[in-house]
mmCIF file of C-alpha atoms in Angstrom:
data_model
loop_
_atom_site.group_PDB
_atom_site.id
_atom_site.type_symbol
_atom_site.label_atom_id
_atom_site.label_comp_id
_atom_site.label_asym_id
_atom_site.label_seq_id
_atom_site.Cartn_x
_atom_site.Cartn_y
_atom_site.Cartn_z
ATOM 1 C CA ASP A 788 81.726 -14.472 65.245
ATOM 2 C CA SER A 789 78.554 -13.756 67.269
ATOM 3 C CA GLY A 790 77.627 -17.120 68.075
ATOM 4 C CA VAL A 791 74.359 -16.678 66.084
ATOM 5 C CA THR A 792 73.968 -18.898 62.893
ATOM 6 C CA GLN A 793 72.000 -18.550 59.924
ATOM 7 C CA THR A 794 71.045 -21.036 56.923
ATOM 8 C CA PRO A 795 71.440 -20.817 54.232
ATOM 9 C CA LYS A 796 73.748 -18.127 53.383
ATOM 10 C CA HIS A 797 72.212 -17.502 49.792
ATOM 11 C CA LEU A 798 69.107 -18.215 48.434
ATOM 12 C CA ILE A 799 67.832 -17.955 45.040
ATOM 13 C CA THR A 800 64.341 -18.436 43.961
ATOM 14 C CA ALA A 801 61.553 -17.694 41.592
ATOM 15 C CA THR A 802 58.493 -15.401 42.165
ATOM 16 C CA GLY A 803 55.594 -17.027 43.669
ATOM 17 C CA GLN A 804 57.706 -19.402 45.484
ATOM 18 C CA ARG A 805 57.850 -20.163 49.588
ATOM 19 C CA VAL A 806 61.155 -20.459 51.317
ATOM 20 C CA THR A 807 62.293 -21.085 54.905
ATOM 21 C CA LEU A 808 65.311 -19.259 56.485
ATOM 22 C CA ARG A 809 66.681 -20.746 59.648
ATOM 23 C CA CYS A 810 68.352 -19.076 62.650
ATOM 24 C CA SER A 811 70.144 -20.703 65.612
ATOM 25 C CA PRO A 812 70.505 -18.288 68.599
ATOM 26 C CA ARG A 813 73.600 -17.729 70.840
ATOM 27 C CA SER A 814 73.510 -20.300 73.496
ATOM 28 C CA GLY A 815 71.464 -19.164 76.516
ATOM 29 C CA ASP A 816 69.691 -16.391 74.651
ATOM 30 C CA LEU A 817 66.038 -16.709 74.750
ATOM 31 C CA SER A 818 64.914 -13.999 72.361
ATOM 32 C CA VAL A 819 65.083 -14.065 68.466
ATOM 33 C CA TYR A 820 64.453 -11.156 66.360
ATOM 34 C CA TRP A 821 64.186 -11.281 62.392
ATOM 35 C CA TYR A 822 65.058 -8.046 60.365
ATOM 36 C CA GLN A 823 64.991 -7.325 56.611
ATOM 37 C CA GLN A 824 67.577 -5.145 55.118
ATOM 38 C CA SER A 825 67.070 -4.194 51.540
ATOM 39 C CA LEU A 826 69.703 -2.494 49.260
ATOM 40 C CA ASP A 827 71.002 0.753 50.771
ATOM 41 C CA GLN A 828 67.983 0.667 53.391
ATOM 42 C CA GLY A 829 68.163 0.507 57.189
ATOM 43 C CA LEU A 830 67.069 -2.576 59.304
ATOM 44 C CA GLN A 831 63.336 -3.334 59.006
ATOM 45 C CA PHE A 832 62.266 -5.060 62.262
ATOM 46 C CA LEU A 833 59.998 -7.909 61.258
ATOM 47 C CA ILE A 834 59.120 -9.784 64.427
ATOM 48 C CA GLN A 835 60.433 -11.087 67.931
ATOM 49 C CA TYR A 836 60.021 -14.384 69.740
ATOM 50 C CA TYR A 837 60.898 -14.961 73.397
ATOM 51 C CA ASN A 838 61.172 -18.349 74.655
ATOM 52 C CA GLY A 839 58.744 -19.661 72.082
ATOM 53 C CA GLU A 840 56.272 -17.217 71.966
ATOM 54 C CA GLU A 841 55.654 -13.922 69.861
ATOM 55 C CA ARG A 842 56.949 -10.879 71.801
ATOM 56 C CA ALA A 843 56.830 -7.952 69.250
ATOM 57 C CA LYS A 844 55.792 -7.352 66.077
ATOM 58 C CA GLY A 845 57.198 -4.966 63.439
ATOM 59 C CA ASN A 846 56.496 -4.563 59.704
ATOM 60 C CA ILE A 847 55.967 -7.992 58.880
ATOM 61 C CA LEU A 848 53.742 -8.873 55.877
ATOM 62 C CA GLU A 849 51.031 -11.303 56.032
ATOM 63 C CA ARG A 850 52.650 -13.430 53.623
ATOM 64 C CA PHE A 851 55.500 -13.869 55.862
ATOM 65 C CA SER A 852 55.565 -15.786 59.409
ATOM 66 C CA ALA A 853 57.857 -17.194 61.838
ATOM 67 C CA GLN A 854 57.965 -19.370 64.798
ATOM 68 C CA GLN A 855 60.457 -20.259 67.546
ATOM 69 C CA PHE A 856 60.850 -23.931 68.503
ATOM 70 C CA PRO A 857 61.402 -25.388 71.956
ATOM 71 C CA ASP A 858 65.108 -25.890 71.340
ATOM 72 C CA LEU A 859 65.032 -21.816 70.519
ATOM 73 C CA HIS A 860 65.872 -21.991 67.042
ATOM 74 C CA SER A 861 63.650 -19.995 64.807
ATOM 75 C CA GLU A 862 62.438 -20.165 61.366
ATOM 76 C CA LEU A 863 61.235 -17.449 59.115
ATOM 77 C CA ASN A 864 58.830 -18.401 56.375
ATOM 78 C CA LEU A 865 58.336 -16.517 53.264
ATOM 79 C CA SER A 866 55.518 -17.426 50.831
ATOM 80 C CA SER A 867 54.156 -16.040 47.601
ATOM 81 C CA LEU A 868 57.503 -14.360 46.903
ATOM 82 C CA GLU A 869 57.713 -11.107 45.088
ATOM 83 C CA LEU A 870 60.739 -9.364 43.371
ATOM 84 C CA GLY A 871 60.659 -6.972 46.178
ATOM 85 C CA ASP A 872 61.365 -9.362 48.993
ATOM 86 C CA SER A 873 64.991 -9.735 47.574
ATOM 87 C CA ALA A 874 66.878 -8.602 50.591
ATOM 88 C CA LEU A 875 69.219 -9.645 53.355
ATOM 89 C CA TYR A 876 67.454 -11.330 56.116
ATOM 90 C CA PHE A 877 69.079 -11.050 59.614
ATOM 91 C CA CYS A 878 68.351 -13.036 62.615
ATOM 92 C CA ALA A 879 69.536 -11.431 65.947
ATOM 93 C CA SER A 880 69.302 -13.019 69.574
ATOM 94 C CA SER A 881 69.370 -11.662 73.117
ATOM 95 C CA VAL A 882 69.317 -12.829 76.604
ATOM 96 C CA ALA A 883 66.093 -11.351 77.897
ATOM 97 C CA SER A 884 64.295 -8.059 78.576
ATOM 98 C CA LEU A 885 64.807 -7.119 82.225
ATOM 99 C CA GLY A 886 65.293 -4.061 84.238
ATOM 100 C CA HIS A 887 65.716 -0.500 82.625
ATOM 101 C CA SER A 888 68.234 -1.287 79.910
ATOM 102 C CA THR A 889 67.465 -3.212 76.451
ATOM 103 C CA ASP A 890 69.309 -6.444 75.559
ATOM 104 C CA THR A 891 72.145 -6.196 73.530
ATOM 105 C CA GLN A 892 71.225 -7.795 70.176
ATOM 106 C CA TYR A 893 73.741 -10.255 68.618
ATOM 107 C CA PHE A 894 73.275 -10.512 64.637
ATOM 108 C CA GLY A 895 73.930 -13.405 62.976
ATOM 109 C CA PRO A 896 75.661 -13.465 59.136
ATOM 110 C CA GLY A 897 72.378 -12.878 57.311
ATOM 111 C CA THR A 898 70.627 -14.754 54.589
ATOM 112 C CA ARG A 899 70.702 -13.054 51.055
ATOM 113 C CA LEU A 900 67.372 -13.761 49.496
ATOM 114 C CA THR A 901 67.194 -13.057 45.497
ATOM 115 C CA VAL A 902 63.804 -13.471 43.944
ATOM 116 C CA LEU A 903 64.199 -13.742 40.083
ATOM 117 C CA GLY B 1447 54.152 6.295 65.100
ATOM 118 C CA GLN B 1448 57.309 6.355 66.934
ATOM 119 C CA GLN B 1449 60.573 7.301 64.708
ATOM 120 C CA VAL B 1450 64.100 7.682 65.192
ATOM 121 C CA MET B 1451 65.616 9.757 62.568
ATOM 122 C CA GLN B 1452 69.470 9.609 61.695
ATOM 123 C CA ILE B 1453 71.441 12.057 59.936
ATOM 124 C CA PRO B 1454 73.264 12.440 57.777
ATOM 125 C CA GLN B 1455 72.447 9.460 55.620
ATOM 126 C CA TYR B 1456 75.846 9.522 54.044
ATOM 127 C CA GLN B 1457 79.168 11.196 54.854
ATOM 128 C CA HIS B 1458 82.670 10.956 53.066
ATOM 129 C CA VAL B 1459 85.445 12.090 55.044
ATOM 130 C CA GLN B 1460 89.196 12.262 54.345
ATOM 131 C CA GLU B 1461 91.357 9.978 56.703
ATOM 132 C CA GLY B 1462 92.175 11.929 59.721
ATOM 133 C CA GLU B 1463 89.082 14.220 59.876
ATOM 134 C CA ASP B 1464 86.240 13.921 62.333
ATOM 135 C CA PHE B 1465 82.796 12.458 61.973
ATOM 136 C CA THR B 1466 79.591 13.017 63.667
ATOM 137 C CA THR B 1467 76.352 11.248 63.197
ATOM 138 C CA TYR B 1468 73.234 12.343 64.933
ATOM 139 C CA CYS B 1469 70.100 10.416 66.183
ATOM 140 C CA ASN B 1470 66.685 12.127 66.881
ATOM 141 C CA SER B 1471 63.568 10.257 68.619
ATOM 142 C CA SER B 1472 60.107 11.661 68.244
ATOM 143 C CA THR B 1473 59.358 10.355 71.888
ATOM 144 C CA THR B 1474 61.339 10.100 74.874
ATOM 145 C CA LEU B 1475 63.550 7.142 74.663
ATOM 146 C CA SER B 1476 64.432 4.568 77.666
ATOM 147 C CA ASN B 1477 67.920 3.929 76.317
ATOM 148 C CA ILE B 1478 69.625 4.102 72.964
ATOM 149 C CA GLN B 1479 72.083 1.540 71.484
ATOM 150 C CA TRP B 1480 74.639 2.056 68.759
ATOM 151 C CA TYR B 1481 75.587 -0.535 66.287
ATOM 152 C CA LYS B 1482 78.373 -0.705 63.377
ATOM 153 C CA GLN B 1483 77.652 -2.680 60.124
ATOM 154 C CA ARG B 1484 80.968 -2.997 58.075
ATOM 155 C CA PRO B 1485 80.292 -3.487 54.197
ATOM 156 C CA GLY B 1486 79.208 -7.198 53.803
ATOM 157 C CA GLY B 1487 78.917 -7.730 57.205
ATOM 158 C CA HIS B 1488 76.336 -7.843 59.822
ATOM 159 C CA PRO B 1489 75.396 -5.111 62.704
ATOM 160 C CA VAL B 1490 77.824 -5.279 65.613
ATOM 161 C CA PHE B 1491 76.622 -3.745 68.941
ATOM 162 C CA LEU B 1492 78.871 -0.700 69.938
ATOM 163 C CA ILE B 1493 77.260 0.674 72.989
ATOM 164 C CA GLN B 1494 74.166 1.418 74.948
ATOM 165 C CA LEU B 1495 73.344 4.742 76.838
ATOM 166 C CA VAL B 1496 70.867 4.903 79.727
ATOM 167 C CA LYS B 1497 71.034 7.902 81.559
ATOM 168 C CA SER B 1498 70.019 11.346 80.683
ATOM 169 C CA GLY B 1499 73.251 13.228 79.530
ATOM 170 C CA GLU B 1500 75.443 10.280 79.571
ATOM 171 C CA VAL B 1501 78.713 10.428 77.652
ATOM 172 C CA LYS B 1502 80.824 7.300 76.869
ATOM 173 C CA LYS B 1503 83.954 7.013 75.284
ATOM 174 C CA GLN B 1504 85.690 4.049 73.446
ATOM 175 C CA LYS B 1505 88.988 5.105 72.025
ATOM 176 C CA ARG B 1506 88.288 7.601 69.238
ATOM 177 C CA LEU B 1507 84.468 7.183 69.555
ATOM 178 C CA THR B 1508 82.370 9.386 71.895
ATOM 179 C CA PHE B 1509 78.935 8.623 72.386
ATOM 180 C CA GLN B 1510 76.257 11.075 73.837
ATOM 181 C CA PHE B 1511 72.781 10.844 75.172
ATOM 182 C CA GLY B 1512 70.707 14.148 75.333
ATOM 183 C CA GLU B 1513 69.515 15.555 78.411
ATOM 184 C CA ALA B 1514 65.989 14.998 77.337
ATOM 185 C CA LYS B 1515 66.643 11.580 76.292
ATOM 186 C CA LYS B 1516 65.275 12.241 72.775
ATOM 187 C CA ASN B 1517 68.612 12.553 70.963
ATOM 188 C CA SER B 1518 72.137 10.880 70.612
ATOM 189 C CA SER B 1519 75.357 11.406 68.846
ATOM 190 C CA LEU B 1520 78.188 9.449 67.830
ATOM 191 C CA HIS B 1521 81.548 11.224 67.165
ATOM 192 C CA ILE B 1522 84.691 9.910 65.704
ATOM 193 C CA THR B 1523 87.866 11.638 66.106
ATOM 194 C CA ALA B 1524 90.712 11.303 63.400
ATOM 195 C CA THR B 1525 88.723 8.856 61.497
ATOM 196 C CA GLN B 1526 90.616 5.972 60.030
ATOM 197 C CA THR B 1527 89.921 3.533 57.052
ATOM 198 C CA THR B 1528 88.638 0.815 59.401
ATOM 199 C CA ASP B 1529 85.736 3.251 60.665
ATOM 200 C CA VAL B 1530 84.167 2.577 57.274
ATOM 201 C CA GLY B 1531 80.709 1.125 57.665
ATOM 202 C CA THR B 1532 77.310 2.197 58.329
ATOM 203 C CA TYR B 1533 76.409 3.273 61.839
ATOM 204 C CA PHE B 1534 72.871 2.658 63.340
ATOM 205 C CA CYS B 1535 71.135 3.988 66.438
ATOM 206 C CA ALA B 1536 68.408 1.972 67.919
ATOM 207 C CA GLY B 1537 66.167 3.276 70.839
ATOM 208 C CA THR B 1538 63.490 1.839 72.982
ATOM 209 C CA SER B 1539 60.738 4.349 73.618
ATOM 210 C CA GLN B 1540 59.913 4.816 77.291
ATOM 211 C CA ILE B 1541 56.202 3.977 76.736
ATOM 212 C CA ASN B 1542 57.278 0.673 75.658
ATOM 213 C CA ALA B 1543 59.830 0.442 78.624
ATOM 214 C CA GLY B 1544 58.005 -2.821 79.869
ATOM 215 C CA ASN B 1545 58.101 -6.355 78.660
ATOM 216 C CA ASN B 1546 57.775 -5.125 75.061
ATOM 217 C CA ARG B 1547 61.163 -3.732 74.506
ATOM 218 C CA LYS B 1548 60.864 -3.179 70.817
ATOM 219 C CA LEU B 1549 64.068 -1.157 69.362
ATOM 220 C CA ILE B 1550 63.381 1.491 66.880
ATOM 221 C CA TRP B 1551 66.153 1.756 64.414
ATOM 222 C CA GLY B 1552 67.407 4.586 62.673
ATOM 223 C CA LEU B 1553 68.060 4.213 58.931
ATOM 224 C CA GLY B 1554 71.855 4.663 59.639
ATOM 225 C CA THR B 1555 74.589 6.806 58.230
ATOM 226 C CA SER B 1556 77.086 5.262 55.926
ATOM 227 C CA LEU B 1557 80.748 6.421 56.531
ATOM 228 C CA ALA B 1558 83.300 6.340 53.684
ATOM 229 C CA VAL B 1559 86.959 7.223 54.398
ATOM 230 C CA ASN B 1560 89.273 8.370 51.751
ATOM 231 C CA PRO B 1561 93.069 7.360 52.454
#
């Protein structure tokens, strides 16, 4: 158990709909990262938040948005869903980025999104 | 853009055989991390390499960081069925080695081990 929680575990919805995925980081971690993993694909970095502010952006579509709240939990909003958005969405957290090393990221169990 | 290439994409081995996955970056890396994702699971951090030419061992796993800090490898000696999974490398480019420490992920190497 990494200490990162994600809800829901599974989500089935229809094209055109909007969903919200939730992530609670490990206690004390300030950074939250969102990733998309399609079937047989690698991890696609979407976005990172640090202490409530956007820190880095990856291949995140304009239909997707995220935020990190004062209690450090984060939500990933996916709208106008398409069939191709079906994937496993992981949240990861880390302490902070200081010095010459990069933080270890602790991944949650993921949310499996199926768009029908 | 910055890329991290990982080869091979898939590898099938007999239990007891050795396995190696390679990671190559288009830019010099500040550091590199390795993660393992078991089937149906989530990525789990294995190790981080920071120094040029660094070699670290974890039991049957040996991790290397190239002298130029542009490549890395993970070698597993005498594979076991518990080694099954996808191994990812992820590096931080030196040009991003400031406050924006975005990890650049390889696509992973999926290892299957036949008992």
